[in-house]
Amino acid sequence: MKPTTQSKGADYWTKRISDQEMPALCSTVRDLEKLAKDDVSSLALLGRSVMHDNALTSRILRVANSAIYNKGINQVSTVSRAAVVLGFDTIRNICITAKLLTSLLENKHLSEGVYQRLLKLMAQSFQAAMLARMMMSDRGESLREEVFIASLLYRIGESAFWSMGGDITENLDRKLAHIDNKVDQNAAIRAELGTSFIQLTQGIARSWGLGEVLLKSLAQPDERMPEIRCIFLADKLSEVLSQAYSDPKELQKRLTQAAEMLDVSVEEITKRIIHCNEMTHKLAVEYGAKAIVSYLPEPSRVADCIETPVEEVIVRQTDQGYQLSKLRQLTQYAVVKTDFNQIMQTTLEGILTGVGVDRCGVLLLSPSRKLLQPRVMMGDDAEMLKQAFVIELNDPQSVFSQCIEQKRSIWINAPSSQDCKVQVDDALVEKLSSFGFLIAPLAIGNKVLGLFYADRHGTARHFEPQDNDSFTHFCQLANVCFAVSMS
C-alpha cells in the first residue's frame, strides 16, 4: 500500500534515500566511517573502497594535490599515499566530499527547478564547510576535518530529498516557489513529507554513522562547544552570503559573533572570509563540481556586502540595578491601584533592560481562547513582531497550552534539542527562537488572560537559570499588580 503523508516521516525517508535513492553513497560513507583511525589496515581498505571508481579516484587526487591541502612539492599518485601524507581523517573526508558531490550533482532526471534548488543548496553547504574549516584553523587537523564534514552534511536531508527527483520533489518545489517566509515554507515541507528537513538529516546522520559532532550540532545548535558553535555560525554566514541581496544587519550580526568566537576583530574575520570564499571557488573546481561555482557568492560581491556600513548590534546585558528599580515600581503598584497598561509597560521594561533580552512582549488570548495575539512587543524589530507573533492553540500538549492550563512559567532552552521535554512545533521555533525562550502566564486571580514572552534570538544567546528566575519574578509580581488593578 502506498504510504500517506501521515504514515511517512523521517524513518520512511531515511530508509528510502539509503536503500533506493542513494545506496552507493550510503554504502561508501558507512564504509569510510567504520574504518578505524590510526590503523595501518585502514589505508588499504580506504584505497579499495574507491579504487573501482576511476573518476572518483581522480577527483580525490586532484584535491589532495591542490594548494589547499598539499603544502609540499611532491605530488601524490595513489589514495593510500595521499592518506599517509595528509593524514587518514583528511583523506577520508575528501573521499566523502567527492562522493557526495558526485552523487548529488550528477542526477540527470531532475526537473530544471529542482536541479537549480539542489545546486544552490550544495553551493551553500560547500561554502559553509570551508568557512567552518577556516574558523577551526588553530585546532588539530582531525577536529578541523570533522567540523568540515559536519558542516557539509548539515543539510544532507534536504539535499538528498531534492536529489531524488520525481513528482513529490517537483510538487514541493512549485509550492515553495510561491512562499516567501520560512515559517510557511517549513509548514509546507512538513505537510508534504510528514517530517522536517532537519529531522530527516538527523535520521540520515544516525543511519549512516556520520559522527557525534554532526548529530550534536543538529540537536543542540546553541551548544557552547567551539566546534558546535562554529558549525552553526558557518551555516548562517553561508546562508546570508548566498542570498542575492544580503541583509546587512544579519550579516553584521554573524560577523560579530564569528569575530568574538575567534577573539579577533570584525575587520580580521572579514578578510578571512573573503579569502576563504576565494579558496572555495578553486576547491569546487578541483572536486569537479563546476556546476555549483556559479551559485557561490563572488568574492568581489562578498567584499562589497561585508563592507557595507550598518548599525551596531545591541546586546543588552543583565542589569541588576535596573531590575531593582522596576521591581520597586511594581511593588508600589501592588499597593496603589494602577492602570493595567502601565503595569504591563513597567514589567516589560524591567524584562527587556533589566534581565537583558533582545525582545519581549505580552500575548493575549483571543475571545475564543484559540489564539495568542501580541498586545505589546518591545526590543528588536518590535513593530514587525506584532504581525509575526500570532500563535494557534490547537494542540493541548504544546508548551503554550501547558503554560496556560497549568498556570506556570516555562523555560524552553534549545527547543530543537532532543532533550527538550515539552513539545515545541518546528514552525514555531522558526517564528520564535531556536536559542530558547521564556514564557509565563499573565493572570488575574485564577483566570489566565495571556502570556509574557522573552527571548535572545537576535544576539544568538541562550538563558541561564538566574535569567529565568528574574523573568518569573517580574511576571509573578505583575500578576499581583493586575489583581489589585482590577479589584
Tab-separated table of C-alpha atoms in Angstrom:
chain	number	residue	atom	x	y	z
A	1	MET	CA	0.000	0.000	0.000
A	2	LYS	CA	1.327	3.444	-0.909
A	3	PRO	CA	2.210	5.354	2.263
A	4	THR	CA	0.234	8.506	3.033
A	5	THR	CA	1.775	11.737	4.290
A	6	GLN	CA	0.619	10.786	7.790
A	7	SER	CA	2.429	7.425	7.684
A	8	LYS	CA	5.595	8.954	6.230
A	9	GLY	CA	8.200	10.585	8.390
A	10	ALA	CA	11.943	10.791	8.995
A	11	ASP	CA	12.317	6.985	9.244
A	12	TYR	CA	10.480	6.383	5.968
A	13	TRP	CA	12.523	8.929	4.004
A	14	THR	CA	15.816	7.858	5.615
A	15	LYS	CA	15.213	4.264	4.573
A	16	ARG	CA	14.074	5.219	1.083
A	17	ILE	CA	17.076	7.507	0.475
A	18	SER	CA	19.539	4.979	1.920
A	19	ASP	CA	18.165	1.859	0.212
A	20	GLN	CA	16.641	3.105	-3.053
A	21	GLU	CA	17.785	6.600	-3.994
A	22	MET	CA	21.420	6.821	-2.872
A	23	PRO	CA	22.605	3.305	-1.909
A	24	ALA	CA	26.117	3.802	-3.360
A	25	LEU	CA	26.735	6.987	-1.371
A	26	CYS	CA	25.222	5.436	1.760
A	27	SER	CA	27.434	2.339	1.430
A	28	THR	CA	30.614	4.342	0.769
A	29	VAL	CA	30.027	6.724	3.665
A	30	ARG	CA	29.251	3.883	6.064
A	31	ASP	CA	32.393	2.016	4.993
A	32	LEU	CA	34.589	5.092	5.358
A	33	GLU	CA	33.145	5.968	8.755
A	34	LYS	CA	33.725	2.413	10.024
A	35	LEU	CA	37.430	2.447	9.186
A	36	ALA	CA	39.450	2.534	12.372
A	37	LYS	CA	41.606	5.580	12.946
A	38	ASP	CA	45.397	5.096	13.137
A	39	ASP	CA	45.120	1.542	11.856
A	40	VAL	CA	47.545	0.591	9.071
A	41	SER	CA	44.994	-1.800	7.574
A	42	SER	CA	42.613	1.146	7.190
A	43	LEU	CA	44.829	2.668	4.498
A	44	ALA	CA	44.481	-0.399	2.296
A	45	LEU	CA	40.737	-0.581	2.935
A	46	LEU	CA	40.440	3.114	2.154
A	47	GLY	CA	42.124	2.622	-1.218
A	48	ARG	CA	39.963	-0.385	-2.060
A	49	SER	CA	36.732	1.445	-1.167
A	50	VAL	CA	37.237	3.915	-4.028
A	51	MET	CA	39.649	2.207	-6.442
A	52	HIS	CA	36.848	0.729	-8.578
A	53	ASP	CA	35.684	4.269	-9.389
A	54	ASN	CA	38.325	5.899	-11.601
A	55	ALA	CA	36.546	9.241	-11.863
A	56	LEU	CA	36.184	9.433	-8.071
A	57	THR	CA	39.832	8.482	-7.532
A	58	SER	CA	40.913	11.162	-9.999
A	59	ARG	CA	38.933	13.830	-8.149
A	60	ILE	CA	40.305	12.771	-4.779
A	61	LEU	CA	43.885	13.000	-6.045
A	62	ARG	CA	43.261	16.423	-7.659
A	63	VAL	CA	42.005	17.747	-4.336
A	64	ALA	CA	44.798	16.061	-2.352
A	65	ASN	CA	47.372	17.689	-4.661
A	66	SER	CA	45.720	21.118	-4.579
A	67	ALA	CA	47.427	24.077	-2.922
A	68	ILE	CA	44.810	23.999	-0.156
A	69	TYR	CA	45.814	20.539	1.075
A	70	ASN	CA	49.248	19.664	-0.313
A	71	LYS	CA	51.770	22.113	1.135
A	72	GLY	CA	54.792	20.135	-0.135
A	73	ILE	CA	56.420	19.846	-3.561
A	74	ASN	CA	55.868	16.158	-4.305
A	75	GLN	CA	52.573	15.141	-5.863
A	76	VAL	CA	50.768	12.027	-4.584
A	77	SER	CA	49.596	9.443	-7.108
A	78	THR	CA	47.521	6.985	-5.021
A	79	VAL	CA	44.758	7.406	-2.470
A	80	SER	CA	46.699	5.368	0.086
A	81	ARG	CA	49.773	7.552	-0.359
A	82	ALA	CA	47.629	10.664	-0.018
A	83	ALA	CA	46.337	9.304	3.291
A	84	VAL	CA	49.909	8.866	4.545
A	85	VAL	CA	50.920	12.397	3.505
A	86	LEU	CA	47.775	14.284	4.549
A	87	GLY	CA	46.518	12.102	7.374
A	88	PHE	CA	43.799	9.490	7.431
A	89	ASP	CA	40.995	11.788	8.628
A	90	THR	CA	41.702	14.371	5.928
A	91	ILE	CA	41.730	11.939	3.026
A	92	ARG	CA	38.689	10.063	4.317
A	93	ASN	CA	36.705	13.299	4.380
A	94	ILE	CA	37.956	14.252	0.912
A	95	CYS	CA	36.590	10.866	-0.231
A	96	ILE	CA	33.214	11.516	1.404
A	97	THR	CA	33.029	15.045	-0.055
A	98	ALA	CA	33.923	13.870	-3.560
A	99	LYS	CA	31.415	11.013	-3.419
A	100	LEU	CA	28.692	13.289	-2.036
A	101	LEU	CA	29.162	15.950	-4.725
A	102	THR	CA	29.259	13.307	-7.467
A	103	SER	CA	26.130	11.525	-6.203
A	104	LEU	CA	24.060	14.670	-5.757
A	105	LEU	CA	25.139	16.740	-8.737
A	106	GLU	CA	25.179	14.137	-11.496
A	107	ASN	CA	21.488	13.290	-11.393
A	108	LYS	CA	20.159	13.662	-14.937
A	109	HIS	CA	16.478	13.094	-14.223
A	110	LEU	CA	15.716	16.225	-12.174
A	111	SER	CA	13.433	18.994	-13.404
A	112	GLU	CA	15.091	22.351	-14.025
A	113	GLY	CA	13.547	23.953	-10.929
A	114	VAL	CA	14.550	21.119	-8.595
A	115	TYR	CA	18.081	20.935	-10.043
A	116	GLN	CA	18.591	24.694	-9.561
A	117	ARG	CA	17.383	24.379	-5.972
A	118	LEU	CA	19.820	21.498	-5.366
A	119	LEU	CA	22.756	23.428	-6.879
A	120	LYS	CA	22.078	26.443	-4.658
A	121	LEU	CA	21.828	24.213	-1.592
A	122	MET	CA	25.049	22.322	-2.363
A	123	ALA	CA	26.934	25.571	-3.030
A	124	GLN	CA	25.736	26.918	0.306
A	125	SER	CA	26.749	23.709	2.124
A	126	PHE	CA	30.180	23.620	0.477
A	127	GLN	CA	30.809	27.271	1.376
A	128	ALA	CA	29.701	26.579	4.981
A	129	ALA	CA	32.127	23.642	5.219
A	130	MET	CA	35.024	25.810	4.042
A	131	LEU	CA	34.090	28.598	6.471
A	132	ALA	CA	33.886	26.121	9.358
A	133	ARG	CA	37.290	24.678	8.484
A	134	MET	CA	38.741	28.200	8.339
A	135	MET	CA	37.291	29.076	11.755
A	136	MET	CA	38.934	25.978	13.250
A	137	SER	CA	42.339	26.808	11.743
A	138	ASP	CA	44.075	26.878	15.137
A	139	ARG	CA	42.780	23.415	16.105
A	140	GLY	CA	44.114	19.969	15.264
A	141	GLU	CA	43.682	18.645	11.734
A	142	SER	CA	41.397	15.843	12.917
A	143	LEU	CA	38.907	18.267	14.518
A	144	ARG	CA	39.114	20.657	11.559
A	145	GLU	CA	38.163	17.880	9.160
A	146	GLU	CA	35.388	16.641	11.425
A	147	VAL	CA	33.914	20.150	11.509
A	148	PHE	CA	34.309	20.465	7.723
A	149	ILE	CA	32.370	17.272	7.014
A	150	ALA	CA	29.716	18.033	9.655
A	151	SER	CA	29.095	21.449	8.066
A	152	LEU	CA	28.990	19.940	4.573
A	153	LEU	CA	26.409	17.390	5.738
A	154	TYR	CA	24.441	19.811	7.942
A	155	ARG	CA	21.662	19.891	5.321
A	156	ILE	CA	22.122	16.387	3.858
A	157	GLY	CA	18.475	15.520	4.464
A	158	GLU	CA	17.295	18.422	2.348
A	159	SER	CA	19.922	17.800	-0.351
A	160	ALA	CA	19.157	14.073	-0.536
A	161	PHE	CA	15.428	14.746	-0.828
A	162	TRP	CA	15.801	17.137	-3.777
A	163	SER	CA	18.260	14.789	-5.498
A	164	MET	CA	15.596	12.044	-5.647
A	165	GLY	CA	13.608	13.832	-8.329
A	166	GLY	CA	10.113	12.734	-9.264
A	167	ASP	CA	6.653	14.163	-8.726
A	168	ILE	CA	6.983	14.783	-4.985
A	169	THR	CA	10.074	16.998	-5.392
A	170	GLU	CA	8.538	18.897	-8.310
A	171	ASN	CA	5.256	19.473	-6.456
A	172	LEU	CA	7.055	20.756	-3.357
A	173	ASP	CA	9.379	22.926	-5.460
A	174	ARG	CA	6.363	24.622	-7.083
A	175	LYS	CA	4.711	25.200	-3.693
A	176	LEU	CA	7.829	26.679	-2.103
A	177	ALA	CA	8.411	28.971	-5.078
A	178	HIS	CA	5.260	30.885	-4.091
A	179	ILE	CA	6.030	31.107	-0.351
A	180	ASP	CA	8.325	33.858	0.949
A	181	ASN	CA	8.708	33.250	4.685
A	182	LYS	CA	10.410	30.323	6.399
A	183	VAL	CA	7.561	29.549	8.754
A	184	ASP	CA	5.115	28.814	5.941
A	185	GLN	CA	7.816	27.025	3.937
A	186	ASN	CA	8.518	24.678	6.853
A	187	ALA	CA	4.804	24.019	7.260
A	188	ALA	CA	4.545	23.090	3.556
A	189	ILE	CA	7.565	20.784	3.837
A	190	ARG	CA	6.147	19.021	6.886
A	191	ALA	CA	2.741	18.640	5.217
A	192	GLU	CA	4.361	17.009	2.174
A	193	LEU	CA	6.962	14.803	3.909
A	194	GLY	CA	5.456	14.180	7.324
A	195	THR	CA	8.697	15.491	8.831
A	196	SER	CA	11.103	18.438	8.655
A	197	PHE	CA	14.375	18.554	6.738
A	198	ILE	CA	16.380	18.847	9.954
A	199	GLN	CA	14.732	15.691	11.339
A	200	LEU	CA	15.485	13.909	8.062
A	201	THR	CA	19.132	14.982	8.349
A	202	GLN	CA	19.222	13.618	11.897
A	203	GLY	CA	17.780	10.301	10.664
A	204	ILE	CA	20.379	10.014	7.889
A	205	ALA	CA	23.205	11.031	10.237
A	206	ARG	CA	22.284	8.269	12.678
A	207	SER	CA	21.665	5.661	9.961
A	208	TRP	CA	24.915	6.367	8.109
A	209	GLY	CA	27.013	6.746	11.258
A	210	LEU	CA	28.059	10.303	10.486
A	211	GLY	CA	29.544	11.047	13.905
A	212	GLU	CA	28.640	12.734	17.159
A	213	VAL	CA	29.745	16.227	16.097
A	214	LEU	CA	27.141	16.383	13.329
A	215	LEU	CA	24.403	14.865	15.499
A	216	LYS	CA	25.099	17.259	18.356
A	217	SER	CA	25.224	20.291	16.043
A	218	LEU	CA	21.761	19.345	14.751
A	219	ALA	CA	20.221	18.567	18.142
A	220	GLN	CA	21.828	21.402	20.131
A	221	PRO	CA	22.738	24.224	17.716
A	222	ASP	CA	23.234	26.722	20.556
A	223	GLU	CA	25.762	24.489	22.368
A	224	ARG	CA	28.791	26.492	23.507
A	225	MET	CA	31.414	23.943	22.459
A	226	PRO	CA	33.614	25.753	19.882
A	227	GLU	CA	33.158	23.130	17.168
A	228	ILE	CA	29.347	23.109	17.511
A	229	ARG	CA	29.177	26.891	17.632
A	230	CYS	CA	31.462	27.035	14.603
A	231	ILE	CA	29.211	24.741	12.531
A	232	PHE	CA	26.143	26.824	13.375
A	233	LEU	CA	27.832	30.138	12.540
A	234	ALA	CA	29.357	28.815	9.309
A	235	ASP	CA	25.924	27.649	8.156
A	236	LYS	CA	24.323	31.022	8.991
A	237	LEU	CA	27.147	33.007	7.376
A	238	SER	CA	26.967	30.915	4.229
A	239	GLU	CA	23.194	31.309	4.103
A	240	VAL	CA	23.294	35.113	4.307
A	241	LEU	CA	26.219	35.378	1.856
A	242	SER	CA	24.422	33.173	-0.674
A	243	GLN	CA	21.375	35.431	-0.818
A	244	ALA	CA	21.145	37.676	-3.845
A	245	TYR	CA	20.592	40.696	-1.618
A	246	SER	CA	22.241	40.021	1.722
A	247	ASP	CA	20.661	41.513	4.825
A	248	PRO	CA	23.432	43.853	6.115
A	249	LYS	CA	22.136	43.749	9.682
A	250	GLU	CA	22.007	39.936	9.748
A	251	LEU	CA	25.448	39.712	8.143
A	252	GLN	CA	26.952	42.152	10.634
A	253	LYS	CA	25.472	40.134	13.493
A	254	ARG	CA	27.017	36.888	12.237
A	255	LEU	CA	30.380	38.546	11.555
A	256	THR	CA	30.409	39.929	15.094
A	257	GLN	CA	29.607	36.511	16.553
A	258	ALA	CA	32.334	34.824	14.500
A	259	ALA	CA	34.866	37.508	15.474
A	260	GLU	CA	34.019	37.093	19.161
A	261	MET	CA	34.338	33.305	18.944
A	262	LEU	CA	37.806	33.564	17.365
A	263	ASP	CA	38.807	36.546	19.535
A	264	VAL	CA	39.696	38.691	16.516
A	265	SER	CA	38.372	41.978	15.155
A	266	VAL	CA	35.448	42.155	12.747
A	267	GLU	CA	37.889	43.525	10.161
A	268	GLU	CA	40.113	40.464	10.547
A	269	ILE	CA	37.278	37.933	10.284
A	270	THR	CA	36.064	39.833	7.209
A	271	LYS	CA	39.447	39.378	5.498
A	272	ARG	CA	39.494	35.693	6.385
A	273	ILE	CA	36.002	35.119	4.997
A	274	ILE	CA	36.826	36.853	1.713
A	275	HIS	CA	40.000	34.738	1.346
A	276	CYS	CA	38.061	31.588	2.285
A	277	ASN	CA	35.467	32.400	-0.359
A	278	GLU	CA	38.207	32.625	-2.997
A	279	MET	CA	39.588	29.216	-1.902
A	280	THR	CA	36.073	27.743	-2.023
A	281	HIS	CA	35.760	28.642	-5.711
A	282	LYS	CA	39.096	26.972	-6.502
A	283	LEU	CA	38.418	23.823	-4.494
A	284	ALA	CA	34.957	23.342	-6.039
A	285	VAL	CA	36.661	23.159	-9.441
A	286	GLU	CA	39.202	20.614	-8.139
A	287	TYR	CA	36.323	18.462	-6.899
A	288	GLY	CA	34.809	18.568	-10.392
A	289	ALA	CA	31.809	20.451	-9.036
A	290	LYS	CA	31.840	23.282	-11.582
A	291	ALA	CA	28.036	23.249	-11.577
A	292	ILE	CA	27.941	24.866	-8.130
A	293	VAL	CA	30.596	27.519	-8.814
A	294	SER	CA	28.146	29.973	-10.372
A	295	TYR	CA	25.985	29.650	-7.231
A	296	LEU	CA	28.855	30.503	-4.870
A	297	PRO	CA	28.928	34.194	-3.950
A	298	GLU	CA	31.527	36.112	-5.960
A	299	PRO	CA	34.493	37.265	-3.808
A	300	SER	CA	34.023	40.862	-5.014
A	301	ARG	CA	30.348	40.826	-4.033
A	302	VAL	CA	31.212	39.264	-0.666
A	303	ALA	CA	33.676	42.105	-0.044
A	304	ASP	CA	31.096	44.714	-1.059
A	305	CYS	CA	28.280	43.435	1.139
A	306	ILE	CA	30.577	42.820	4.121
A	307	GLU	CA	31.968	46.343	3.930
A	308	THR	CA	28.513	47.946	3.791
A	309	PRO	CA	28.205	50.112	6.924
A	310	VAL	CA	25.394	49.010	9.202
A	311	GLU	CA	24.078	49.950	12.587
A	312	GLU	CA	25.723	48.301	15.581
A	313	VAL	CA	24.063	45.205	17.045
A	314	ILE	CA	22.669	45.984	20.506
A	315	VAL	CA	23.477	43.416	23.194
A	316	ARG	CA	21.507	44.099	26.377
A	317	GLN	CA	23.374	42.649	29.342
A	318	THR	CA	21.720	41.814	32.675
A	319	ASP	CA	21.377	44.986	34.789
A	320	GLN	CA	20.607	44.172	38.428
A	321	GLY	CA	20.248	47.839	39.387
A	322	TYR	CA	17.648	48.467	36.680
A	323	GLN	CA	15.794	45.301	37.689
A	324	LEU	CA	15.600	46.530	41.281
A	325	SER	CA	14.234	49.944	40.283
A	326	LYS	CA	11.471	48.376	38.156
A	327	LEU	CA	10.612	45.823	40.847
A	328	ARG	CA	10.232	48.689	43.331
A	329	GLN	CA	7.855	50.422	40.931
A	330	LEU	CA	5.778	47.261	40.604
A	331	THR	CA	5.742	46.832	44.384
A	332	GLN	CA	4.261	50.333	44.631
A	333	TYR	CA	1.637	49.364	42.024
A	334	ALA	CA	0.689	46.394	44.209
A	335	VAL	CA	-0.191	48.861	46.998
A	336	VAL	CA	-1.799	51.635	44.973
A	337	LYS	CA	-4.231	50.688	42.183
A	338	THR	CA	-2.525	51.388	38.845
A	339	ASP	CA	-3.605	51.292	35.200
A	340	PHE	CA	-3.334	47.864	33.514
A	341	ASN	CA	-1.244	49.224	30.642
A	342	GLN	CA	1.193	50.985	32.998
A	343	ILE	CA	1.806	47.721	34.860
A	344	MET	CA	2.424	45.923	31.582
A	345	GLN	CA	4.793	48.670	30.361
A	346	THR	CA	6.885	48.688	33.548
A	347	THR	CA	7.122	44.890	33.620
A	348	LEU	CA	8.325	44.639	30.021
A	349	GLU	CA	10.844	47.451	30.544
A	350	GLY	CA	12.245	45.541	33.507
A	351	ILE	CA	12.498	42.330	31.488
A	352	LEU	CA	13.981	43.980	28.367
A	353	THR	CA	16.682	46.104	30.010
A	354	GLY	CA	16.956	44.539	33.468
A	355	VAL	CA	17.014	40.830	32.574
A	356	GLY	CA	18.793	41.725	29.329
A	357	VAL	CA	16.765	40.203	26.485
A	358	ASP	CA	16.562	41.021	22.776
A	359	ARG	CA	12.772	41.152	22.632
A	360	CYS	CA	9.830	40.597	24.925
A	361	GLY	CA	6.108	41.137	24.930
A	362	VAL	CA	2.629	40.310	26.115
A	363	LEU	CA	0.443	37.936	24.090
A	364	LEU	CA	-3.261	37.993	24.983
A	365	LEU	CA	-5.785	35.207	24.436
A	366	SER	CA	-8.476	35.797	21.836
A	367	PRO	CA	-12.132	35.666	22.997
A	368	SER	CA	-12.337	32.061	21.729
A	369	ARG	CA	-9.096	31.237	23.630
A	370	LYS	CA	-7.832	29.541	20.451
A	371	LEU	CA	-5.215	32.195	19.599
A	372	LEU	CA	-2.468	34.135	21.339
A	373	GLN	CA	-2.104	37.600	19.804
A	374	PRO	CA	0.519	40.278	20.589
A	375	ARG	CA	-0.673	43.225	22.655
A	376	VAL	CA	2.668	44.951	23.291
A	377	MET	CA	6.128	43.992	21.948
A	378	MET	CA	9.435	45.619	22.938
A	379	GLY	CA	13.004	45.307	21.686
A	380	ASP	CA	14.469	44.428	18.291
A	381	ASP	CA	12.002	44.789	15.381
A	382	ALA	CA	9.123	45.325	17.802
A	383	GLU	CA	6.623	46.501	15.198
A	384	MET	CA	7.348	43.579	12.888
A	385	LEU	CA	6.887	41.148	15.781
A	386	LYS	CA	3.337	42.303	16.299
A	387	GLN	CA	2.481	40.691	12.966
A	388	ALA	CA	4.607	37.560	13.430
A	389	PHE	CA	3.653	36.520	16.962
A	390	VAL	CA	0.198	35.035	16.401
A	391	ILE	CA	0.127	31.548	17.925
A	392	GLU	CA	-2.641	28.992	17.374
A	393	LEU	CA	-3.539	26.852	20.393
A	394	ASN	CA	-4.700	23.730	18.560
A	395	ASP	CA	-2.558	21.225	20.460
A	396	PRO	CA	-3.202	20.793	24.217
A	397	GLN	CA	0.306	19.307	24.550
A	398	SER	CA	2.083	22.362	23.152
A	399	VAL	CA	4.223	24.408	25.512
A	400	PHE	CA	1.875	27.404	25.228
A	401	SER	CA	-1.222	25.383	26.063
A	402	GLN	CA	0.578	23.829	29.033
A	403	CYS	CA	1.655	27.245	30.313
A	404	ILE	CA	-1.950	28.481	30.210
A	405	GLU	CA	-3.614	25.350	31.609
A	406	GLN	CA	-1.031	24.703	34.336
A	407	LYS	CA	-0.623	28.405	35.166
A	408	ARG	CA	3.175	28.131	35.408
A	409	SER	CA	6.189	29.745	33.809
A	410	ILE	CA	8.198	27.592	31.370
A	411	TRP	CA	11.806	27.928	30.216
A	412	ILE	CA	12.417	26.413	26.787
A	413	ASN	CA	16.155	26.032	26.264
A	414	ALA	CA	17.246	24.882	22.745
A	415	PRO	CA	13.716	23.924	21.556
A	416	SER	CA	15.112	21.909	18.611
A	417	SER	CA	17.109	19.717	21.018
A	418	GLN	CA	16.074	16.097	21.544
A	419	ASP	CA	16.485	16.810	25.282
A	420	CYS	CA	13.670	19.341	25.208
A	421	LYS	CA	10.931	17.826	27.416
A	422	VAL	CA	7.954	19.794	26.126
A	423	GLN	CA	6.519	19.883	22.650
A	424	VAL	CA	7.542	22.855	20.502
A	425	ASP	CA	6.443	22.852	16.868
A	426	ASP	CA	9.259	23.368	14.330
A	427	ALA	CA	7.343	26.169	12.625
A	428	LEU	CA	7.091	27.999	15.945
A	429	VAL	CA	10.808	27.535	16.562
A	430	GLU	CA	11.429	29.354	13.268
A	431	LYS	CA	8.950	32.051	14.229
A	432	LEU	CA	10.226	32.449	17.794
A	433	SER	CA	13.817	31.458	18.625
A	434	SER	CA	15.989	28.368	18.209
A	435	PHE	CA	18.103	29.660	21.133
A	436	GLY	CA	15.318	29.217	23.662
A	437	PHE	CA	12.671	31.476	25.142
A	438	LEU	CA	10.828	32.198	28.396
A	439	ILE	CA	7.064	32.281	28.857
A	440	ALA	CA	4.840	32.862	31.898
A	441	PRO	CA	1.097	33.259	32.395
A	442	LEU	CA	-0.479	36.693	32.632
A	443	ALA	CA	-3.302	36.083	35.091
A	444	ILE	CA	-5.815	37.894	37.262
A	445	GLY	CA	-6.680	35.576	40.099
A	446	ASN	CA	-7.282	32.125	38.603
A	447	LYS	CA	-8.085	33.400	35.114
A	448	VAL	CA	-5.225	33.417	32.584
A	449	LEU	CA	-5.559	36.259	30.086
A	450	GLY	CA	-2.395	35.603	28.094
A	451	LEU	CA	1.362	35.133	28.341
A	452	PHE	CA	4.561	37.077	28.898
A	453	TYR	CA	7.304	36.160	26.390
A	454	ALA	CA	11.062	36.863	26.120
A	455	ASP	CA	13.999	35.627	24.014
A	456	ARG	CA	17.561	36.485	22.957
A	457	HIS	CA	17.196	35.452	19.342
A	458	GLY	CA	18.798	38.500	17.728
A	459	THR	CA	22.135	38.064	19.522
A	460	ALA	CA	22.014	34.231	19.429
A	461	ARG	CA	22.340	33.860	23.202
A	462	HIS	CA	20.552	31.439	25.474
A	463	PHE	CA	19.320	31.925	29.030
A	464	GLU	CA	20.863	30.949	32.349
A	465	PRO	CA	18.851	29.792	35.410
A	466	GLN	CA	19.139	33.221	37.068
A	467	ASP	CA	17.631	34.836	33.958
A	468	ASN	CA	14.621	32.547	34.207
A	469	ASP	CA	14.275	33.342	37.925
A	470	SER	CA	14.341	37.101	37.269
A	471	PHE	CA	11.833	36.831	34.395
A	472	THR	CA	9.471	34.740	36.546
A	473	HIS	CA	9.789	37.208	39.440
A	474	PHE	CA	8.720	40.115	37.206
A	475	CYS	CA	5.750	38.169	35.805
A	476	GLN	CA	4.515	36.991	39.208
A	477	LEU	CA	4.727	40.490	40.703
A	478	ALA	CA	2.957	41.919	37.652
A	479	ASN	CA	0.079	39.474	38.199
A	480	VAL	CA	-0.257	40.671	41.801
A	481	CYS	CA	-0.469	44.247	40.469
A	482	PHE	CA	-3.080	43.242	37.871
A	483	ALA	CA	-5.241	41.699	40.612
A	484	VAL	CA	-5.080	44.951	42.617
A	485	SER	CA	-5.785	46.995	39.480
A	486	MET	CA	-8.939	45.026	38.655
A	487	SER	CA	-10.257	44.740	42.213
